């Protein structure tokens, strides 16, 4: 269904979507750099520059391998039926997600930008079209990923920690530490690429379904090149702005990290993000790295993890989708007054 929309309003919604993308990078900067900052491998300033660079590098990977753009398709047409999406639905979804992001950022809570967007989209979509508008296959796999991604990340990173500990058991401490420093930096770069690859596509999907719903794609759902590069630039600039409150929670308050543990956490998270992107699953980079950090801490000893803080993060994760859905629905209803 094509919905007429004045050009200034269309441009305004695209700018709002890119603002969400920027906020996503700002909010999630901690995900890919918390371990290198907390272990003092890089200074905070160098770390955000490092992460922003590799966030944008993901653009070239997505161009080289178009199959890695499935997350954008899931967000654009796999959560809410693309044929029932309207500009008002997009507006409600974005405001719902941004509201929750700002609240949790101010509180220093590492909630999920990804699932805030999914929640906002579901809330606004259901307010507009009812439950019939939901694409249950896409929503179900996303909801399942909410629960599985931190657990799989935790198990992966724990296994990496245990295997690498066993293989280096006879190595001298200093050479082993130098090796893990290099591997930590490499795995953090890979994680930043995975972060950009998965997260920038969520905004790509929102802008694309907006263009589709207003007739600017001639009835064919495809991602214009300018949309892709704009989203990668926006998220990279957001990452460059940093998210210091959340870095402290992710990098130091859950458990104290060594370079060995930082490598294991980043590498386990990277595997998760690349696998999810190839399957078109919009996972939470926040959930993923938090699970990985808990995993490497527990691999050392369970008591080294501050389980109370981990529990608080889980509460925020559970609340993210319903809270942003309610706000998304409320802002969609506000548009009906005009």
Coordinates of C-alpha atoms in Angstrom, one line a residue:
X1 CA 0.0 0.0 0.0
X2 CA 1.4 3.4 -1.0
X3 CA 1.0 6.3 1.3
X4 CA 1.4 9.8 0.0
X5 CA 3.8 11.9 2.1
X6 CA 5.1 15.4 1.5
X7 CA 8.8 15.5 0.7
X8 CA 9.8 17.6 3.8
X9 CA 8.0 15.0 6.1
X10 CA 9.8 12.1 4.3
X11 CA 13.1 13.8 4.7
X12 CA 12.3 14.5 8.3
X13 CA 11.6 10.8 9.0
X14 CA 14.8 9.8 7.2
X15 CA 16.7 12.2 9.4
X16 CA 15.0 10.9 12.5
X17 CA 16.0 7.3 11.4
X18 CA 19.6 8.4 11.0
X19 CA 19.4 10.1 14.4
X20 CA 18.4 6.8 15.9
X21 CA 21.3 5.2 14.1
X22 CA 23.7 7.8 15.6
X23 CA 22.2 7.2 19.0
X24 CA 22.6 3.4 18.5
X25 CA 26.3 4.0 17.9
X26 CA 26.6 6.3 20.9
X27 CA 24.6 3.9 23.1
X28 CA 26.4 0.8 21.9
X29 CA 30.0 2.2 21.7
X30 CA 30.7 0.4 24.9
X31 CA 30.0 -3.0 23.4
X32 CA 33.0 -3.2 21.2
X33 CA 35.5 -1.1 23.3
X34 CA 34.7 -1.8 26.9
X35 CA 37.2 -4.7 27.1
X36 CA 40.1 -2.8 25.5
X37 CA 39.4 0.3 27.7
X38 CA 39.1 -1.7 31.0
X39 CA 42.3 -3.6 30.3
X40 CA 44.0 -0.3 29.3
X41 CA 45.0 -1.8 26.0
X42 CA 43.8 1.4 24.4
X43 CA 43.0 4.8 25.8
X44 CA 39.3 5.8 25.7
X45 CA 39.8 8.3 22.9
X46 CA 41.9 5.9 20.8
X47 CA 39.4 3.1 21.5
X48 CA 36.3 5.0 20.2
X49 CA 38.3 6.0 17.1
X50 CA 39.3 2.4 16.6
X51 CA 35.8 1.1 17.0
X52 CA 34.2 3.8 14.8
X53 CA 36.7 3.0 12.0
X54 CA 35.8 -0.7 12.1
X55 CA 32.1 0.0 12.4
X56 CA 32.3 1.8 9.0
X57 CA 34.6 -0.9 7.6
X58 CA 31.6 -3.2 7.8
X59 CA 30.0 -1.2 5.0
X60 CA 32.6 -2.6 2.5
X61 CA 32.1 -6.1 3.8
X62 CA 28.3 -5.8 3.2
X63 CA 28.9 -4.5 -0.3
X64 CA 31.3 -7.4 -1.1
X65 CA 28.9 -10.0 0.4
X66 CA 25.2 -8.8 -0.2
X67 CA 24.1 -12.0 1.6
X68 CA 25.1 -10.2 4.8
X69 CA 22.3 -7.7 4.4
X70 CA 19.6 -10.0 5.5
X71 CA 19.2 -8.2 8.9
X72 CA 17.9 -5.1 7.0
X73 CA 15.3 -7.3 5.3
X74 CA 14.2 -8.8 8.6
X75 CA 13.7 -5.4 10.1
X76 CA 12.1 -3.9 7.0
X77 CA 9.7 -6.7 6.1
X78 CA 10.2 -9.5 8.6
X79 CA 8.8 -8.0 11.8
X80 CA 5.7 -6.1 10.6
X81 CA 4.2 -6.8 7.1
X82 CA 5.8 -4.2 4.8
X83 CA 2.5 -3.7 3.1
X84 CA 0.8 -2.4 6.3
X85 CA 3.7 -0.1 7.3
X86 CA 2.9 3.6 7.1
X87 CA 5.1 6.7 7.8
X88 CA 3.2 7.0 11.1
X89 CA 4.2 3.5 12.1
X90 CA 7.9 4.3 11.3
X91 CA 7.7 7.5 13.4
X92 CA 6.2 5.6 16.4
X93 CA 8.8 2.9 16.1
X94 CA 11.7 5.3 16.0
X95 CA 10.5 7.5 18.8
X96 CA 9.7 4.4 21.0
X97 CA 13.2 3.0 20.5
X98 CA 15.0 6.4 21.0
X99 CA 13.0 7.1 24.2
X100 CA 14.2 3.8 25.7
X101 CA 17.7 4.3 24.5
X102 CA 18.0 7.8 26.1
X103 CA 16.5 6.6 29.4
X104 CA 18.9 3.6 29.7
X105 CA 21.9 5.6 28.5
X106 CA 21.3 8.3 31.1
X107 CA 21.1 5.5 33.8
X108 CA 24.2 3.8 32.4
X109 CA 22.2 0.6 31.7
X110 CA 23.5 -1.5 28.8
X111 CA 20.0 -2.2 27.2
X112 CA 19.6 -3.2 23.6
X113 CA 19.1 -0.6 20.9
X114 CA 18.2 -3.4 18.5
X115 CA 15.4 -4.8 20.6
X116 CA 14.2 -1.3 21.5
X117 CA 13.7 -0.8 17.7
X118 CA 11.9 -4.1 17.4
X119 CA 9.7 -3.2 20.3
X120 CA 8.9 0.2 18.9
X121 CA 8.1 -1.3 15.5
X122 CA 5.8 -4.0 17.0
X123 CA 4.0 -1.5 19.2
X124 CA 3.4 1.0 16.4
X125 CA 2.6 -1.7 13.9
X126 CA 0.0 -3.4 16.2
X127 CA -1.5 -0.1 17.1
X128 CA -2.0 0.5 13.3
X129 CA -2.9 -2.9 11.9
X130 CA -3.6 -5.2 14.9
X131 CA -1.9 -8.5 15.5
X132 CA -2.5 -9.5 11.8
X133 CA 0.2 -7.1 10.8
X134 CA 2.9 -9.1 12.7
X135 CA 5.2 -11.4 10.7
X136 CA 5.4 -14.1 13.4
X137 CA 8.3 -16.0 11.8
X138 CA 10.6 -13.0 11.9
X139 CA 9.4 -11.8 15.3
X140 CA 9.7 -15.3 16.9
X141 CA 13.3 -15.8 15.8
X142 CA 14.2 -12.3 17.1
X143 CA 12.6 -12.9 20.5
X144 CA 14.3 -16.3 20.7
X145 CA 17.6 -14.6 20.0
X146 CA 17.0 -12.2 22.9
X147 CA 17.3 -15.2 25.3
X148 CA 19.8 -17.4 23.3
X149 CA 22.4 -14.8 22.2
X150 CA 23.8 -14.0 25.7
X151 CA 23.7 -17.7 26.7
X152 CA 25.5 -18.8 23.5
X153 CA 27.9 -16.0 23.8
X154 CA 28.7 -16.9 27.4
X155 CA 29.2 -20.6 26.5
X156 CA 31.4 -19.8 23.5
X157 CA 33.6 -17.3 25.3
X158 CA 33.9 -19.7 28.3
X159 CA 35.0 -22.5 25.9
X160 CA 37.5 -20.2 24.1
X161 CA 38.9 -19.2 27.5
X162 CA 39.3 -22.8 28.6
X163 CA 40.8 -24.0 25.4
X164 CA 43.3 -21.2 25.1
X165 CA 44.2 -21.6 28.8
X166 CA 45.0 -25.3 28.2
X167 CA 47.0 -24.6 25.0
X168 CA 49.2 -22.0 26.7
X169 CA 49.6 -23.8 30.0
X170 CA 53.3 -24.4 29.5
X171 CA 54.0 -20.9 28.0
X172 CA 56.0 -18.3 29.9
X173 CA 53.7 -15.6 31.4
X174 CA 55.2 -12.5 29.6
X175 CA 55.2 -13.9 26.0
X176 CA 51.7 -15.3 26.5
X177 CA 50.5 -11.9 27.7
X178 CA 52.0 -10.2 24.6
X179 CA 50.3 -12.7 22.4
X180 CA 46.9 -12.2 24.1
X181 CA 47.3 -8.4 23.8
X182 CA 47.7 -8.7 20.0
X183 CA 44.8 -11.2 19.8
X184 CA 42.6 -9.0 22.0
X185 CA 43.1 -6.0 19.7
X186 CA 42.4 -8.1 16.6
X187 CA 39.3 -9.7 18.1
X188 CA 38.0 -6.2 19.2
X189 CA 38.4 -5.0 15.6
X190 CA 36.5 -8.0 14.4
X191 CA 33.8 -7.4 17.0
X192 CA 33.5 -3.8 15.9
X193 CA 33.0 -4.9 12.3
X194 CA 30.3 -7.3 13.5
X195 CA 28.6 -4.6 15.5
X196 CA 28.5 -2.2 12.5
X197 CA 27.4 -5.0 10.2
X198 CA 24.4 -6.1 12.4
X199 CA 23.3 -2.8 13.9
X200 CA 23.6 -0.4 10.9
X201 CA 21.3 -2.7 8.9
X202 CA 18.5 -2.2 11.4
X203 CA 18.2 1.5 10.4
X204 CA 18.7 0.5 6.8
X205 CA 15.6 -1.7 7.0
X206 CA 13.5 1.1 8.6
X207 CA 14.4 3.6 5.9
X208 CA 13.9 1.1 3.2
X209 CA 10.4 0.1 4.3
X210 CA 9.6 3.8 4.7
X211 CA 10.6 4.4 1.1
X212 CA 8.7 1.3 0.0
X213 CA 5.5 2.4 1.8
X214 CA 5.6 5.9 0.2
X215 CA 6.1 4.5 -3.3
X216 CA 9.7 5.5 -3.8
X217 CA 11.0 2.0 -4.6
X218 CA 8.4 1.3 -7.4
X219 CA 6.9 -1.6 -5.5
X220 CA 10.1 -3.5 -5.0
X221 CA 11.7 -3.9 -1.6
X222 CA 15.4 -3.2 -2.1
X223 CA 18.0 -1.2 -0.3
X224 CA 19.3 1.8 -2.2
X225 CA 23.1 2.3 -2.0
X226 CA 22.7 5.8 -0.5
X227 CA 20.7 4.4 2.4
X228 CA 23.4 1.8 3.2
X229 CA 26.3 4.3 3.3
X230 CA 24.3 6.9 5.2
X231 CA 23.5 4.4 7.9
X232 CA 27.1 3.2 8.3
X233 CA 28.3 6.8 8.5
X234 CA 25.6 7.7 11.1
X235 CA 26.4 4.7 13.4
X236 CA 30.1 5.3 13.1
X237 CA 29.8 8.9 14.1
X238 CA 27.7 7.8 17.1
X239 CA 30.3 5.3 18.1
X240 CA 32.9 8.1 17.8
X241 CA 31.0 10.1 20.3
X242 CA 31.4 7.3 22.9
X243 CA 29.2 6.0 25.7
X244 CA 31.3 6.3 28.8
X245 CA 28.6 5.6 31.4
X246 CA 28.0 2.2 29.8
X247 CA 31.6 1.4 29.3
X248 CA 32.2 1.4 33.0
X249 CA 29.4 -1.2 33.5
X250 CA 30.4 -3.4 30.7
X251 CA 34.1 -3.3 31.2
X252 CA 34.7 -3.2 34.9
X253 CA 31.6 -3.7 37.0
X254 CA 30.5 -7.2 35.8
X255 CA 34.0 -8.7 36.3
X256 CA 37.6 -7.6 36.2
X257 CA 39.2 -8.5 32.8
X258 CA 42.7 -9.6 31.7
X259 CA 43.9 -9.4 28.1
X260 CA 43.3 -13.1 27.8
X261 CA 39.7 -12.7 28.9
X262 CA 39.2 -9.7 26.8
X263 CA 40.3 -11.6 23.7
X264 CA 38.0 -14.6 24.6
X265 CA 35.0 -12.3 25.1
X266 CA 35.5 -10.3 21.9
X267 CA 36.2 -13.4 19.8
X268 CA 33.2 -15.3 21.1
X269 CA 31.0 -12.2 20.5
X270 CA 32.4 -11.8 17.0
X271 CA 31.4 -15.4 16.1
X272 CA 27.9 -14.7 17.4
X273 CA 27.5 -11.5 15.4
X274 CA 28.7 -12.8 12.1
X275 CA 26.6 -15.9 12.4
X276 CA 23.5 -13.8 13.3
X277 CA 24.1 -11.4 10.4
X278 CA 24.4 -14.3 7.9
X279 CA 21.1 -15.7 9.2
X280 CA 19.3 -12.3 9.1
X281 CA 18.8 -12.2 12.9
X282 CA 18.9 -8.8 14.5
X283 CA 20.6 -9.7 17.7
X284 CA 21.6 -7.4 20.4
X285 CA 25.3 -6.6 20.5
X286 CA 24.8 -5.5 24.1
X287 CA 23.3 -8.8 25.1
X288 CA 26.0 -10.7 23.3
X289 CA 29.1 -9.0 24.7
X290 CA 27.6 -9.0 28.3
X291 CA 27.0 -12.7 28.0
X292 CA 30.6 -13.1 26.8
X293 CA 32.1 -11.0 29.6
X294 CA 30.1 -13.1 32.2
X295 CA 31.3 -16.3 30.5
X296 CA 35.0 -15.4 30.7
X297 CA 34.6 -14.3 34.3
X298 CA 32.9 -17.5 35.2
X299 CA 35.5 -19.5 33.5
X300 CA 38.0 -18.2 36.0
X301 CA 35.7 -18.7 38.9
X302 CA 32.0 -18.0 39.5
X303 CA 32.6 -15.7 42.4
X304 CA 34.6 -13.3 40.2
X305 CA 31.3 -12.3 38.4
X306 CA 29.2 -9.7 40.2
X307 CA 25.9 -11.6 39.6
X308 CA 23.8 -8.8 41.2
X309 CA 24.8 -6.4 38.4
X310 CA 24.3 -9.1 35.8
X311 CA 20.8 -9.7 37.2
X312 CA 20.0 -6.0 36.8
X313 CA 21.1 -6.1 33.2
X314 CA 18.8 -9.0 32.6
X315 CA 15.8 -7.1 34.0
X316 CA 16.6 -4.2 31.6
X317 CA 16.8 -6.7 28.7
X318 CA 13.4 -8.2 29.6
X319 CA 11.8 -4.8 29.9
X320 CA 13.2 -3.3 26.6
X321 CA 10.8 -4.8 24.1
X322 CA 7.5 -4.2 26.0
X323 CA 8.6 -0.7 27.2
X324 CA 9.6 0.6 23.8
X325 CA 6.5 -1.1 22.3
X326 CA 4.2 0.9 24.6
X327 CA 6.0 4.1 23.8
X328 CA 5.9 3.3 20.1
X329 CA 2.2 2.6 20.2
X330 CA 1.6 5.8 22.1
X331 CA 3.4 8.0 19.6
X332 CA 1.7 6.3 16.7
X333 CA -1.7 7.2 18.3
X334 CA -0.5 10.8 18.7
X335 CA 0.0 11.0 14.9
X336 CA -3.7 10.1 14.5
X337 CA -4.6 13.4 16.1
X338 CA -3.1 15.4 13.2

